[in-house]
PDB file of C-alpha atoms in Angstrom:
ATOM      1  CA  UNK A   1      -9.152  -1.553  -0.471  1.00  0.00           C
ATOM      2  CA  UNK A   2     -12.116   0.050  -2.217  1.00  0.00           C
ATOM      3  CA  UNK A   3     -15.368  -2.084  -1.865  1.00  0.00           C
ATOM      4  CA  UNK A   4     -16.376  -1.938  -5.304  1.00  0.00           C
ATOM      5  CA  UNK A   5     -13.382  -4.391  -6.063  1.00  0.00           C
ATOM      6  CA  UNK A   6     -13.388  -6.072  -3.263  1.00  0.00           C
ATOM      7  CA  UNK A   7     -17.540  -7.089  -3.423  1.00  0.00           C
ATOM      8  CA  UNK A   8     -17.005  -6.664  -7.934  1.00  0.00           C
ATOM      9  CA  UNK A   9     -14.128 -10.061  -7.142  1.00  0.00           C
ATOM     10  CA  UNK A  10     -16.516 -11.624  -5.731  1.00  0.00           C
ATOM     11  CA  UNK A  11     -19.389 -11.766  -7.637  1.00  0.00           C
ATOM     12  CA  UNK A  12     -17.017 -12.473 -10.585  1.00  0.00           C
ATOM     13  CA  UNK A  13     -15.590 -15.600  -8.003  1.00  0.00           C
ATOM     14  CA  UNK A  14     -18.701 -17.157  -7.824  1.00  0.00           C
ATOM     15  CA  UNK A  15     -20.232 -15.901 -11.684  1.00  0.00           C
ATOM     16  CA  UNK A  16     -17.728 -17.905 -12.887  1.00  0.00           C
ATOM     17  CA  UNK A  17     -16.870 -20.546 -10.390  1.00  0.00           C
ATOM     18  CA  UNK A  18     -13.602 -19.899  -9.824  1.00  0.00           C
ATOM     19  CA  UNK A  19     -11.137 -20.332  -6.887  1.00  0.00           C
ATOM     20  CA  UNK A  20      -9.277 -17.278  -5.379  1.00  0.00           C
ATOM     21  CA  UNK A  21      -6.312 -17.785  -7.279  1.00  0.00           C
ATOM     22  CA  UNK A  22      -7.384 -17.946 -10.265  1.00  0.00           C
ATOM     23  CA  UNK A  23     -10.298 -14.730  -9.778  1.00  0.00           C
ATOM     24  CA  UNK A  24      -6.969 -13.129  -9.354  1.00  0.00           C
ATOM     25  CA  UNK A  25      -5.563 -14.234 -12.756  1.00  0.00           C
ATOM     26  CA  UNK A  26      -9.134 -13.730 -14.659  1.00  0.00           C
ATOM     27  CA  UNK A  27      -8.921 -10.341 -13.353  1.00  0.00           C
ATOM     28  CA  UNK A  28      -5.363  -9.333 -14.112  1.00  0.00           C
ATOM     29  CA  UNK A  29      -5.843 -11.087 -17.499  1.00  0.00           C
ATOM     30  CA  UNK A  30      -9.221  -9.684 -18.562  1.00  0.00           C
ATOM     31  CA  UNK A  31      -9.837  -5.445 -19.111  1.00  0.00           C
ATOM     32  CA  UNK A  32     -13.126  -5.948 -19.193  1.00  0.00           C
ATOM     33  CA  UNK A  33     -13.179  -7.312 -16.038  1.00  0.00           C
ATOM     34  CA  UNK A  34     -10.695  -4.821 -14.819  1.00  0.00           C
ATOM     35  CA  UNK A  35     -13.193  -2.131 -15.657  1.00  0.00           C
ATOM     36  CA  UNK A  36     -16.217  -3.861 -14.415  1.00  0.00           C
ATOM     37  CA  UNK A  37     -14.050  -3.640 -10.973  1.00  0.00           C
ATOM     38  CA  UNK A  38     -14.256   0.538 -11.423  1.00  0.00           C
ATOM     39  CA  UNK A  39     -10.716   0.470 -12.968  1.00  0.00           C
ATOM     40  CA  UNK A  40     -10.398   3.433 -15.468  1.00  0.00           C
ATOM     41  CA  UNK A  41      -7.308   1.724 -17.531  1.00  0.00           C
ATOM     42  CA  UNK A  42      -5.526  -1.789 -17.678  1.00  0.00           C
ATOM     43  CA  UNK A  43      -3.321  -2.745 -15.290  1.00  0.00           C
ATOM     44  CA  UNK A  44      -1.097  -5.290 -15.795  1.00  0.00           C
ATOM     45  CA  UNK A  45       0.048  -6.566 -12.235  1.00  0.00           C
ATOM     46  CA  UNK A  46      -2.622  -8.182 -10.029  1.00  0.00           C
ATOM     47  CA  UNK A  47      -4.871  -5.546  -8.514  1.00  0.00           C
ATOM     48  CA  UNK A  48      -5.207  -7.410  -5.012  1.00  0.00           C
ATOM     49  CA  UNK A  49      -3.618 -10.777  -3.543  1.00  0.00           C
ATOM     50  CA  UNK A  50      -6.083 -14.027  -3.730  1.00  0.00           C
ATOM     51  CA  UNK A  51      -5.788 -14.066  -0.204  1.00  0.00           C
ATOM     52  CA  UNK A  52      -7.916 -11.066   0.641  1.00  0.00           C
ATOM     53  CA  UNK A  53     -10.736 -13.082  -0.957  1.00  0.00           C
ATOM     54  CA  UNK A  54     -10.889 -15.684   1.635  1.00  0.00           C
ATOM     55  CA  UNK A  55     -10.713 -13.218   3.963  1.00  0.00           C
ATOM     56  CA  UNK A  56     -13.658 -11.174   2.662  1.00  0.00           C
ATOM     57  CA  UNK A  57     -15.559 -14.325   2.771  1.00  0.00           C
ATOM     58  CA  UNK A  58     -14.836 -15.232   6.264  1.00  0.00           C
ATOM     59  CA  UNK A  59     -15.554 -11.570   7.485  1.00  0.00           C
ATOM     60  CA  UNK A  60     -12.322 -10.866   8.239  1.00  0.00           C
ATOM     61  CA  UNK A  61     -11.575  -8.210   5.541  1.00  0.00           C
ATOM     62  CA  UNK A  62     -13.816  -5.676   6.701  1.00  0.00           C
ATOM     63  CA  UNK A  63     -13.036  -5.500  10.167  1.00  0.00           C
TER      64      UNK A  63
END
């Protein structure tokens, strides 16, 4: 997974106190989120599953 979406979900997580789940559904929702994430056009499924955000925040994504 590219980093800039991976560390953009994040900050957009905690920005707007949100759980995983529903980062997920702000981000498939929202274009202008999409394209703060680096995406060049909208996409309409969910770019990543809410799990990988727990496991970004436990370290285990990166590994």
């Amino acid at each position: 997974m590219n980093p800039r979406v991976l560390i953009g979900a994040v900050i957009i997580k905690h920005m707007l106190n949100l759980d995983d789940r529903e980062t997920v559904a702000q981000i498939t929702e929202n274009m202008y989120l999409q394209y703060f994430l680096g995406y060049s056009s909208y996409i309409k499924r969910p770019p990543f599953n809410a799990s990988l955000l727990w496991l970004s925040e436990n370290g285990s994504a990166m590994n």
